[in-house]
Amino acid sequence: MPQKKKPEEIPAFAYRRGSLYAGPIALETLARRFGTPLYVYRWEAIAAAYGAYEAALAGQPHLICAAVKANGNLALLQRLARLGSGFDIVSGGELQRVRRAGGDPGKVVFSGVGKTAAEMDAALAAGILLFNVESEGELELLAARAAAARRRARFGLRVNPNIAAATHPHISTGLRRHKFGLETAAAVALYRRAAGFSWLEAAGISFHIGSQILDPEPFGAALDRILKIVDKLPARPRWLDIGGGLGIAYREGERAPSIAAYLTPLRRRLAGAGFTLLLEPGRRLLAPAGVLLTRALYRKRNGGREFLIVDAGHNDLIRPVLYDAYHRILPARRPKPGARARPVDVVGPVCETADFFARDRRLPPVAPGELLAILDAGAYGYVLASNYNARPRPAEVLVAGGRARLIRRRETIDDLLRLERQVRSA
Ligand code: LLP
């Protein structure tokens, strides 16, 4: 009997008969139908990753709150909600996305260091599950808004566990010098103080130590610190929120822990402790399920370097520039066996030297007109896109159940200009 594959191991895209496919649909077909640059997501890969989280937590009360910031497309949120997912939001806008997608506000946690009064009011009116509070000032404001609305605000405190996790400095968050969370002593004091506010209910404790973390160890260390803090609290909170942060293998040959390898030690540590676990996965749920499709426009040599100019720019996917991120790039047509790979800079049309997807990347020869897939673009891809150089943002397509559907149309120049007004000079 062949062993059943673990659910998270479903590859979203694979070569078949020499071409790259999303399920039964060739990516070239999608590029012709919807144009490029184009984001394509494969639902089955998201559902499998979600299933892997669920499976690894069997027997432990929990709620998965997908991080909306990683990819907020309504069609994806709607499908996640149908699986039972809750959502981690960081703004009033993300709350509106969740509601528009039919997500249950009772399964929403609100994270972030800078919540405004208006955002709190909206979240209170919606009846969200939990505010993850990150400062004393925020707790005071939340108490005032809750009293004014005569609505109970359940809150958790985000603690900064002062744990270093090996990741890019821009996406590391769990050290004392970062802006995130409360120091231990401050958290304990604040928990005590909260008892004096009648519309506040102390219900949770949380941490999030960073993103794209490939070593499970720091999560365990952070959990241990949090559990020590819990012992000092006047009452035991029901919700224990371990944030997101589990990384993926972006590079060839890189290894990321399985979802089970990440969660099993944490689940064991928490067995019988009486917490309901909250998780806020973003990248691991969504990144491998998405590609950015782009067509090669030109090849050229400059100063001894070889450039491949493509029709997507860093305004469409900024991760390589912003975080020195590596994204695999595959030709949609599988290169012939024996095709010689040569180092090339894959760059976009935007007028910036920083507009690149890869430098000195060994790629087989790619001719103008050929289609390329930039992998692992399902998280922190579209959401970070901009209109720099007056470039309309790409369309998004979802492949689910063997069908491809447009889940966001390509922007037009009119979309871009709509908000602007010309003023007559006197
Ligand atoms: N919860 C909180 C409080 C967060 O700040 C984040 C991500 C998450 C959950 C989800 O983390 P994940 O599971 O995706 O690692 N733009 C960067 C990543 C920024 C992450 C910010 N916070 C990138 O493209 O790498």
PDB file of N, CA and C in Angstrom, residues 311-398:
ATOM      1  N   ASP A 311       7.610  41.284 -17.573  1.00  0.00           N
ATOM      2  CA  ASP A 311       6.561  42.311 -17.515  1.00  0.00           C
ATOM      3  C   ASP A 311       5.997  42.542 -16.111  1.00  0.00           C
ATOM      4  N   ALA A 312       6.462  41.793 -15.110  1.00  0.00           N
ATOM      5  CA  ALA A 312       6.092  42.108 -13.715  1.00  0.00           C
ATOM      6  C   ALA A 312       7.201  42.962 -13.126  1.00  0.00           C
ATOM      7  N   GLY A 313       6.826  43.823 -12.185  1.00  0.00           N
ATOM      8  CA  GLY A 313       7.826  44.671 -11.550  1.00  0.00           C
ATOM      9  C   GLY A 313       7.812  44.503 -10.038  1.00  0.00           C
ATOM     10  N   HIS A 314       8.741  45.188  -9.386  1.00  0.00           N
ATOM     11  CA  HIS A 314       8.772  45.036  -7.924  1.00  0.00           C
ATOM     12  C   HIS A 314       7.564  45.691  -7.280  1.00  0.00           C
ATOM     13  N   ASN A 315       6.809  46.464  -8.051  1.00  0.00           N
ATOM     14  CA  ASN A 315       5.545  46.967  -7.520  1.00  0.00           C
ATOM     15  C   ASN A 315       4.522  45.836  -7.392  1.00  0.00           C
ATOM     16  N   ASP A 316       4.698  44.763  -8.160  1.00  0.00           N
ATOM     17  CA  ASP A 316       3.767  43.622  -8.105  1.00  0.00           C
ATOM     18  C   ASP A 316       4.164  42.616  -7.018  1.00  0.00           C
ATOM     19  N   LEU A 317       5.454  42.470  -6.792  1.00  0.00           N
ATOM     20  CA  LEU A 317       5.958  41.546  -5.763  1.00  0.00           C
ATOM     21  C   LEU A 317       7.248  42.152  -5.227  1.00  0.00           C
ATOM     22  N   ILE A 318       7.165  42.699  -4.025  1.00  0.00           N
ATOM     23  CA  ILE A 318       8.288  43.501  -3.526  1.00  0.00           C
ATOM     24  C   ILE A 318       9.227  42.713  -2.616  1.00  0.00           C
ATOM     25  N   ARG A 319       8.879  41.462  -2.311  1.00  0.00           N
ATOM     26  CA  ARG A 319       9.648  40.714  -1.314  1.00  0.00           C
ATOM     27  C   ARG A 319      11.144  40.595  -1.634  1.00  0.00           C
ATOM     28  N   PRO A 320      11.518  40.310  -2.891  1.00  0.00           N
ATOM     29  CA  PRO A 320      12.957  40.175  -3.167  1.00  0.00           C
ATOM     30  C   PRO A 320      13.742  41.437  -2.789  1.00  0.00           C
ATOM     31  N   VAL A 321      13.145  42.598  -3.032  1.00  0.00           N
ATOM     32  CA  VAL A 321      13.848  43.846  -2.761  1.00  0.00           C
ATOM     33  C   VAL A 321      13.782  44.181  -1.282  1.00  0.00           C
ATOM     34  N   LEU A 322      12.618  44.035  -0.693  1.00  0.00           N
ATOM     35  CA  LEU A 322      12.408  44.505   0.673  1.00  0.00           C
ATOM     36  C   LEU A 322      13.093  43.621   1.711  1.00  0.00           C
ATOM     37  N   TYR A 323      13.088  42.313   1.461  1.00  0.00           N
ATOM     38  CA  TYR A 323      13.637  41.396   2.470  1.00  0.00           C
ATOM     39  C   TYR A 323      14.774  40.542   1.941  1.00  0.00           C
ATOM     40  N   ASP A 324      15.362  40.915   0.828  1.00  0.00           N
ATOM     41  CA  ASP A 324      16.361  40.039   0.194  1.00  0.00           C
ATOM     42  C   ASP A 324      15.778  38.642   0.008  1.00  0.00           C
ATOM     43  N   ALA A 325      14.522  38.570  -0.278  1.00  0.00           N
ATOM     44  CA  ALA A 325      13.858  37.265  -0.303  1.00  0.00           C
ATOM     45  C   ALA A 325      14.184  36.514  -1.596  1.00  0.00           C
ATOM     46  N   TYR A 326      14.305  35.231  -1.456  1.00  0.00           N
ATOM     47  CA  TYR A 326      14.562  34.360  -2.596  1.00  0.00           C
ATOM     48  C   TYR A 326      13.243  33.717  -2.996  1.00  0.00           C
ATOM     49  N   HIS A 327      12.863  33.854  -4.263  1.00  0.00           N
ATOM     50  CA  HIS A 327      11.698  33.141  -4.795  1.00  0.00           C
ATOM     51  C   HIS A 327      12.161  32.306  -5.983  1.00  0.00           C
ATOM     52  N   ARG A 328      11.850  31.030  -5.946  1.00  0.00           N
ATOM     53  CA  ARG A 328      12.190  30.196  -7.115  1.00  0.00           C
ATOM     54  C   ARG A 328      11.438  30.707  -8.335  1.00  0.00           C
ATOM     55  N   ILE A 329      12.090  30.598  -9.489  1.00  0.00           N
ATOM     56  CA  ILE A 329      11.472  31.019 -10.747  1.00  0.00           C
ATOM     57  C   ILE A 329      11.533  29.839 -11.713  1.00  0.00           C
ATOM     58  N   LEU A 330      10.370  29.433 -12.195  1.00  0.00           N
ATOM     59  CA  LEU A 330      10.328  28.286 -13.102  1.00  0.00           C
ATOM     60  C   LEU A 330       9.730  28.705 -14.441  1.00  0.00           C
ATOM     61  N   PRO A 331      10.337  28.262 -15.540  1.00  0.00           N
ATOM     62  CA  PRO A 331       9.700  28.481 -16.843  1.00  0.00           C
ATOM     63  C   PRO A 331       8.428  27.636 -16.928  1.00  0.00           C
ATOM     64  N   ALA A 332       7.352  28.224 -17.482  1.00  0.00           N
ATOM     65  CA  ALA A 332       6.096  27.478 -17.550  1.00  0.00           C
ATOM     66  C   ALA A 332       6.239  26.264 -18.472  1.00  0.00           C
ATOM     67  N   ARG A 333       7.148  26.370 -19.446  1.00  0.00           N
ATOM     68  CA  ARG A 333       7.447  25.181 -20.249  1.00  0.00           C
ATOM     69  C   ARG A 333       8.741  24.573 -19.732  1.00  0.00           C
ATOM     70  N   ARG A 334       8.686  23.298 -19.365  1.00  0.00           N
ATOM     71  CA  ARG A 334       9.847  22.681 -18.744  1.00  0.00           C
ATOM     72  C   ARG A 334      11.034  22.700 -19.714  1.00  0.00           C
ATOM     73  N   PRO A 335      12.185  23.184 -19.223  1.00  0.00           N
ATOM     74  CA  PRO A 335      13.346  23.260 -20.108  1.00  0.00           C
ATOM     75  C   PRO A 335      13.746  21.870 -20.619  1.00  0.00           C
ATOM     76  N   LYS A 336      14.280  21.851 -21.841  1.00  0.00           N
ATOM     77  CA  LYS A 336      14.720  20.576 -22.414  1.00  0.00           C
ATOM     78  C   LYS A 336      15.832  19.994 -21.557  1.00  0.00           C
ATOM     79  N   PRO A 337      15.849  18.673 -21.418  1.00  0.00           N
ATOM     80  CA  PRO A 337      16.941  18.076 -20.656  1.00  0.00           C
ATOM     81  C   PRO A 337      18.272  18.482 -21.283  1.00  0.00           C
ATOM     82  N   GLY A 338      19.211  18.850 -20.457  1.00  0.00           N
ATOM     83  CA  GLY A 338      20.521  19.241 -20.971  1.00  0.00           C
ATOM     84  C   GLY A 338      20.616  20.712 -21.307  1.00  0.00           C
ATOM     85  N   ALA A 339      19.514  21.480 -21.192  1.00  0.00           N
ATOM     86  CA  ALA A 339      19.590  22.921 -21.457  1.00  0.00           C
ATOM     87  C   ALA A 339      20.546  23.546 -20.448  1.00  0.00           C
ATOM     88  N   ARG A 340      21.521  24.325 -20.929  1.00  0.00           N
ATOM     89  CA  ARG A 340      22.546  24.881 -20.039  1.00  0.00           C
ATOM     90  C   ARG A 340      21.990  26.066 -19.258  1.00  0.00           C
ATOM     91  N   ALA A 341      22.050  25.979 -17.927  1.00  0.00           N
ATOM     92  CA  ALA A 341      21.605  27.110 -17.103  1.00  0.00           C
ATOM     93  C   ALA A 341      22.732  28.142 -17.024  1.00  0.00           C
ATOM     94  N   ARG A 342      22.346  29.421 -17.115  1.00  0.00           N
ATOM     95  CA  ARG A 342      23.348  30.497 -17.026  1.00  0.00           C
ATOM     96  C   ARG A 342      22.862  31.548 -16.041  1.00  0.00           C
ATOM     97  N   PRO A 343      23.789  32.191 -15.324  1.00  0.00           N
ATOM     98  CA  PRO A 343      23.346  33.197 -14.354  1.00  0.00           C
ATOM     99  C   PRO A 343      22.750  34.421 -15.054  1.00  0.00           C
ATOM    100  N   VAL A 344      21.609  34.852 -14.559  1.00  0.00           N
ATOM    101  CA  VAL A 344      20.909  35.969 -15.177  1.00  0.00           C
ATOM    102  C   VAL A 344      20.222  36.785 -14.078  1.00  0.00           C
ATOM    103  N   ASP A 345      20.107  38.092 -14.294  1.00  0.00           N
ATOM    104  CA  ASP A 345      19.318  38.935 -13.392  1.00  0.00           C
ATOM    105  C   ASP A 345      17.918  39.031 -13.975  1.00  0.00           C
ATOM    106  N   VAL A 346      16.936  38.628 -13.211  1.00  0.00           N
ATOM    107  CA  VAL A 346      15.550  38.735 -13.678  1.00  0.00           C
ATOM    108  C   VAL A 346      15.000  40.044 -13.133  1.00  0.00           C
ATOM    109  N   VAL A 347      14.704  40.976 -14.025  1.00  0.00           N
ATOM    110  CA  VAL A 347      14.340  42.337 -13.600  1.00  0.00           C
ATOM    111  C   VAL A 347      13.024  42.758 -14.241  1.00  0.00           C
ATOM    112  N   GLY A 348      12.394  43.783 -13.633  1.00  0.00           N
ATOM    113  CA  GLY A 348      11.128  44.280 -14.151  1.00  0.00           C
ATOM    114  C   GLY A 348      11.307  45.564 -14.931  1.00  0.00           C
ATOM    115  N   PRO A 349      10.190  46.153 -15.379  1.00  0.00           N
ATOM    116  CA  PRO A 349      10.246  47.357 -16.199  1.00  0.00           C
ATOM    117  C   PRO A 349      10.294  48.654 -15.403  1.00  0.00           C
ATOM    118  N   VAL A 350      10.186  48.572 -14.069  1.00  0.00           N
ATOM    119  CA  VAL A 350      10.102  49.791 -13.260  1.00  0.00           C
ATOM    120  C   VAL A 350      11.455  50.498 -13.237  1.00  0.00           C
ATOM    121  N   CYS A 351      11.395  51.845 -13.230  1.00  0.00           N
ATOM    122  CA  CYS A 351      12.626  52.634 -13.334  1.00  0.00           C
ATOM    123  C   CYS A 351      13.342  52.732 -12.003  1.00  0.00           C
ATOM    124  N   GLU A 352      13.850  51.618 -11.528  1.00  0.00           N
ATOM    125  CA  GLU A 352      14.593  51.549 -10.274  1.00  0.00           C
ATOM    126  C   GLU A 352      15.558  50.387 -10.386  1.00  0.00           C
ATOM    127  N   THR A 353      16.765  50.581  -9.919  1.00  0.00           N
ATOM    128  CA  THR A 353      17.708  49.463  -9.890  1.00  0.00           C
ATOM    129  C   THR A 353      17.186  48.366  -8.967  1.00  0.00           C
ATOM    130  N   ALA A 354      16.387  48.763  -7.979  1.00  0.00           N
ATOM    131  CA  ALA A 354      15.862  47.788  -7.019  1.00  0.00           C
ATOM    132  C   ALA A 354      14.738  46.936  -7.610  1.00  0.00           C
ATOM    133  N   ASP A 355      14.412  47.154  -8.864  1.00  0.00           N
ATOM    134  CA  ASP A 355      13.308  46.392  -9.451  1.00  0.00           C
ATOM    135  C   ASP A 355      13.819  45.064  -9.997  1.00  0.00           C
ATOM    136  N   PHE A 356      13.979  44.111  -9.109  1.00  0.00           N
ATOM    137  CA  PHE A 356      14.453  42.798  -9.571  1.00  0.00           C
ATOM    138  C   PHE A 356      13.761  41.677  -8.800  1.00  0.00           C
ATOM    139  N   PHE A 357      13.732  40.511  -9.412  1.00  0.00           N
ATOM    140  CA  PHE A 357      13.194  39.314  -8.746  1.00  0.00           C
ATOM    141  C   PHE A 357      14.300  38.341  -8.360  1.00  0.00           C
ATOM    142  N   ALA A 358      15.396  38.391  -9.080  1.00  0.00           N
ATOM    143  CA  ALA A 358      16.500  37.480  -8.780  1.00  0.00           C
ATOM    144  C   ALA A 358      17.766  38.058  -9.384  1.00  0.00           C
ATOM    145  N   ARG A 359      18.880  37.810  -8.715  1.00  0.00           N
ATOM    146  CA  ARG A 359      20.176  38.243  -9.247  1.00  0.00           C
ATOM    147  C   ARG A 359      21.065  37.034  -9.380  1.00  0.00           C
ATOM    148  N   ASP A 360      21.802  36.992 -10.493  1.00  0.00           N
ATOM    149  CA  ASP A 360      22.715  35.865 -10.734  1.00  0.00           C
ATOM    150  C   ASP A 360      22.016  34.527 -10.566  1.00  0.00           C
ATOM    151  N   ARG A 361      20.785  34.484 -11.025  1.00  0.00           N
ATOM    152  CA  ARG A 361      20.025  33.233 -10.904  1.00  0.00           C
ATOM    153  C   ARG A 361      20.361  32.335 -12.088  1.00  0.00           C
ATOM    154  N   ARG A 362      20.683  31.083 -11.802  1.00  0.00           N
ATOM    155  CA  ARG A 362      20.987  30.156 -12.901  1.00  0.00           C
ATOM    156  C   ARG A 362      19.673  29.676 -13.515  1.00  0.00           C
ATOM    157  N   LEU A 363      19.407  30.170 -14.713  1.00  0.00           N
ATOM    158  CA  LEU A 363      18.181  29.778 -15.413  1.00  0.00           C
ATOM    159  C   LEU A 363      18.530  29.236 -16.787  1.00  0.00           C
ATOM    160  N   PRO A 364      17.767  28.281 -17.261  1.00  0.00           N
ATOM    161  CA  PRO A 364      17.947  27.846 -18.649  1.00  0.00           C
ATOM    162  C   PRO A 364      17.580  29.005 -19.575  1.00  0.00           C
ATOM    163  N   PRO A 365      18.006  28.984 -20.819  1.00  0.00           N
ATOM    164  CA  PRO A 365      17.712  30.112 -21.697  1.00  0.00           C
ATOM    165  C   PRO A 365      16.210  30.379 -21.783  1.00  0.00           C
ATOM    166  N   VAL A 366      15.830  31.645 -21.594  1.00  0.00           N
ATOM    167  CA  VAL A 366      14.414  32.029 -21.675  1.00  0.00           C
ATOM    168  C   VAL A 366      14.289  33.049 -22.803  1.00  0.00           C
ATOM    169  N   ALA A 367      13.439  32.762 -23.782  1.00  0.00           N
ATOM    170  CA  ALA A 367      13.287  33.668 -24.924  1.00  0.00           C
ATOM    171  C   ALA A 367      12.173  34.663 -24.636  1.00  0.00           C
ATOM    172  N   PRO A 368      12.258  35.871 -25.215  1.00  0.00           N
ATOM    173  CA  PRO A 368      11.145  36.807 -25.087  1.00  0.00           C
ATOM    174  C   PRO A 368       9.834  36.119 -25.476  1.00  0.00           C
ATOM    175  N   GLY A 369       8.786  36.418 -24.720  1.00  0.00           N
ATOM    176  CA  GLY A 369       7.490  35.793 -24.972  1.00  0.00           C
ATOM    177  C   GLY A 369       7.227  34.587 -24.093  1.00  0.00           C
ATOM    178  N   GLU A 370       8.299  34.027 -23.536  1.00  0.00           N
ATOM    179  CA  GLU A 370       8.093  32.851 -22.677  1.00  0.00           C
ATOM    180  C   GLU A 370       7.530  33.263 -21.320  1.00  0.00           C
ATOM    181  N   LEU A 371       6.795  32.321 -20.738  1.00  0.00           N
ATOM    182  CA  LEU A 371       6.131  32.578 -19.453  1.00  0.00           C
ATOM    183  C   LEU A 371       6.956  32.012 -18.311  1.00  0.00           C
ATOM    184  N   LEU A 372       7.049  32.793 -17.232  1.00  0.00           N
ATOM    185  CA  LEU A 372       7.755  32.338 -16.033  1.00  0.00           C
ATOM    186  C   LEU A 372       6.799  32.377 -14.849  1.00  0.00           C
ATOM    187  N   ALA A 373       7.018  31.457 -13.922  1.00  0.00           N
ATOM    188  CA  ALA A 373       6.243  31.457 -12.678  1.00  0.00           C
ATOM    189  C   ALA A 373       7.188  31.777 -11.525  1.00  0.00           C
ATOM    190  N   ILE A 374       6.870  32.833 -10.786  1.00  0.00           N
ATOM    191  CA  ILE A 374       7.623  33.157  -9.574  1.00  0.00           C
ATOM    192  C   ILE A 374       6.864  32.485  -8.433  1.00  0.00           C
ATOM    193  N   LEU A 375       7.531  31.541  -7.784  1.00  0.00           N
ATOM    194  CA  LEU A 375       6.824  30.675  -6.834  1.00  0.00           C
ATOM    195  C   LEU A 375       6.665  31.318  -5.443  1.00  0.00           C
ATOM    196  N   ASP A 376       5.809  30.682  -4.653  1.00  0.00           N
ATOM    197  CA  ASP A 376       5.605  31.040  -3.244  1.00  0.00           C
ATOM    198  C   ASP A 376       5.194  32.502  -3.075  1.00  0.00           C
ATOM    199  N   ALA A 377       4.317  32.939  -3.963  1.00  0.00           N
ATOM    200  CA  ALA A 377       3.888  34.335  -3.952  1.00  0.00           C
ATOM    201  C   ALA A 377       2.478  34.497  -3.380  1.00  0.00           C
ATOM    202  N   GLY A 378       1.953  33.441  -2.748  1.00  0.00           N
ATOM    203  CA  GLY A 378       0.576  33.483  -2.263  1.00  0.00           C
ATOM    204  C   GLY A 378       0.400  34.281  -0.977  1.00  0.00           C
ATOM    205  N   ALA A 379       1.494  34.553  -0.276  1.00  0.00           N
ATOM    206  CA  ALA A 379       1.425  35.373   0.946  1.00  0.00           C
ATOM    207  C   ALA A 379       2.356  36.553   0.792  1.00  0.00           C
ATOM    208  N   TYR A 380       1.924  37.729   1.237  1.00  0.00           N
ATOM    209  CA  TYR A 380       2.728  38.951   1.182  1.00  0.00           C
ATOM    210  C   TYR A 380       3.159  39.258  -0.250  1.00  0.00           C
ATOM    211  N   GLY A 381       2.325  38.880  -1.193  1.00  0.00           N
ATOM    212  CA  GLY A 381       2.565  39.184  -2.597  1.00  0.00           C
ATOM    213  C   GLY A 381       1.646  40.314  -2.999  1.00  0.00           C
ATOM    214  N   TYR A 382       0.410  39.931  -3.377  1.00  0.00           N
ATOM    215  CA  TYR A 382      -0.545  40.938  -3.844  1.00  0.00           C
ATOM    216  C   TYR A 382      -0.760  42.046  -2.808  1.00  0.00           C
ATOM    217  N   VAL A 383      -0.840  41.667  -1.532  1.00  0.00           N
ATOM    218  CA  VAL A 383      -1.160  42.664  -0.498  1.00  0.00           C
ATOM    219  C   VAL A 383      -0.124  43.785  -0.403  1.00  0.00           C
ATOM    220  N   LEU A 384       1.081  43.517  -0.839  1.00  0.00           N
ATOM    221  CA  LEU A 384       2.133  44.543  -0.788  1.00  0.00           C
ATOM    222  C   LEU A 384       2.330  45.222  -2.140  1.00  0.00           C
ATOM    223  N   ALA A 385       1.474  44.933  -3.093  1.00  0.00           N
ATOM    224  CA  ALA A 385       1.637  45.516  -4.431  1.00  0.00           C
ATOM    225  C   ALA A 385       1.249  46.986  -4.421  1.00  0.00           C
ATOM    226  N   SER A 386       1.841  47.747  -5.313  1.00  0.00           N
ATOM    227  CA  SER A 386       1.537  49.182  -5.400  1.00  0.00           C
ATOM    228  C   SER A 386       1.355  49.585  -6.859  1.00  0.00           C
ATOM    229  N   ASN A 387       1.005  50.855  -7.031  1.00  0.00           N
ATOM    230  CA  ASN A 387       0.790  51.382  -8.382  1.00  0.00           C
ATOM    231  C   ASN A 387       1.971  52.217  -8.867  1.00  0.00           C
ATOM    232  N   TYR A 388       3.119  52.025  -8.279  1.00  0.00           N
ATOM    233  CA  TYR A 388       4.302  52.787  -8.669  1.00  0.00           C
ATOM    234  C   TYR A 388       4.497  52.730 -10.181  1.00  0.00           C
ATOM    235  N   ASN A 389       4.924  53.830 -10.740  1.00  0.00           N
ATOM    236  CA  ASN A 389       5.090  53.983 -12.205  1.00  0.00           C
ATOM    237  C   ASN A 389       3.744  53.917 -12.923  1.00  0.00           C
ATOM    238  N   ALA A 390       2.659  54.240 -12.217  1.00  0.00           N
ATOM    239  CA  ALA A 390       1.302  54.173 -12.792  1.00  0.00           C
ATOM    240  C   ALA A 390       1.037  52.814 -13.414  1.00  0.00           C
ATOM    241  N   ARG A 391       1.433  51.779 -12.677  1.00  0.00           N
ATOM    242  CA  ARG A 391       1.211  50.417 -13.154  1.00  0.00           C
ATOM    243  C   ARG A 391      -0.031  49.839 -12.467  1.00  0.00           C
ATOM    244  N   PRO A 392      -1.047  49.488 -13.239  1.00  0.00           N
ATOM    245  CA  PRO A 392      -2.225  48.838 -12.649  1.00  0.00           C
ATOM    246  C   PRO A 392      -1.798  47.527 -11.988  1.00  0.00           C
ATOM    247  N   ARG A 393      -2.415  47.209 -10.855  1.00  0.00           N
ATOM    248  CA  ARG A 393      -2.034  45.960 -10.182  1.00  0.00           C
ATOM    249  C   ARG A 393      -2.615  44.756 -10.926  1.00  0.00           C
ATOM    250  N   PRO A 394      -1.952  43.598 -10.787  1.00  0.00           N
ATOM    251  CA  PRO A 394      -2.352  42.399 -11.552  1.00  0.00           C
ATOM    252  C   PRO A 394      -3.741  41.891 -11.179  1.00  0.00           C
ATOM    253  N   ALA A 395      -4.255  41.012 -12.000  1.00  0.00           N
ATOM    254  CA  ALA A 395      -5.470  40.263 -11.659  1.00  0.00           C
ATOM    255  C   ALA A 395      -5.078  39.089 -10.773  1.00  0.00           C
ATOM    256  N   GLU A 396      -6.094  38.523 -10.087  1.00  0.00           N
ATOM    257  CA  GLU A 396      -5.884  37.316  -9.279  1.00  0.00           C
ATOM    258  C   GLU A 396      -6.881  36.252  -9.728  1.00  0.00           C
ATOM    259  N   VAL A 397      -6.368  35.029  -9.866  1.00  0.00           N
ATOM    260  CA  VAL A 397      -7.190  33.914 -10.335  1.00  0.00           C
ATOM    261  C   VAL A 397      -7.087  32.788  -9.319  1.00  0.00           C
ATOM    262  N   LEU A 398      -8.217  32.165  -9.050  1.00  0.00           N
ATOM    263  CA  LEU A 398      -8.225  31.021  -8.131  1.00  0.00           C
ATOM    264  C   LEU A 398      -8.566  29.754  -8.903  1.00  0.00           C
TER     265      LEU A 398
END
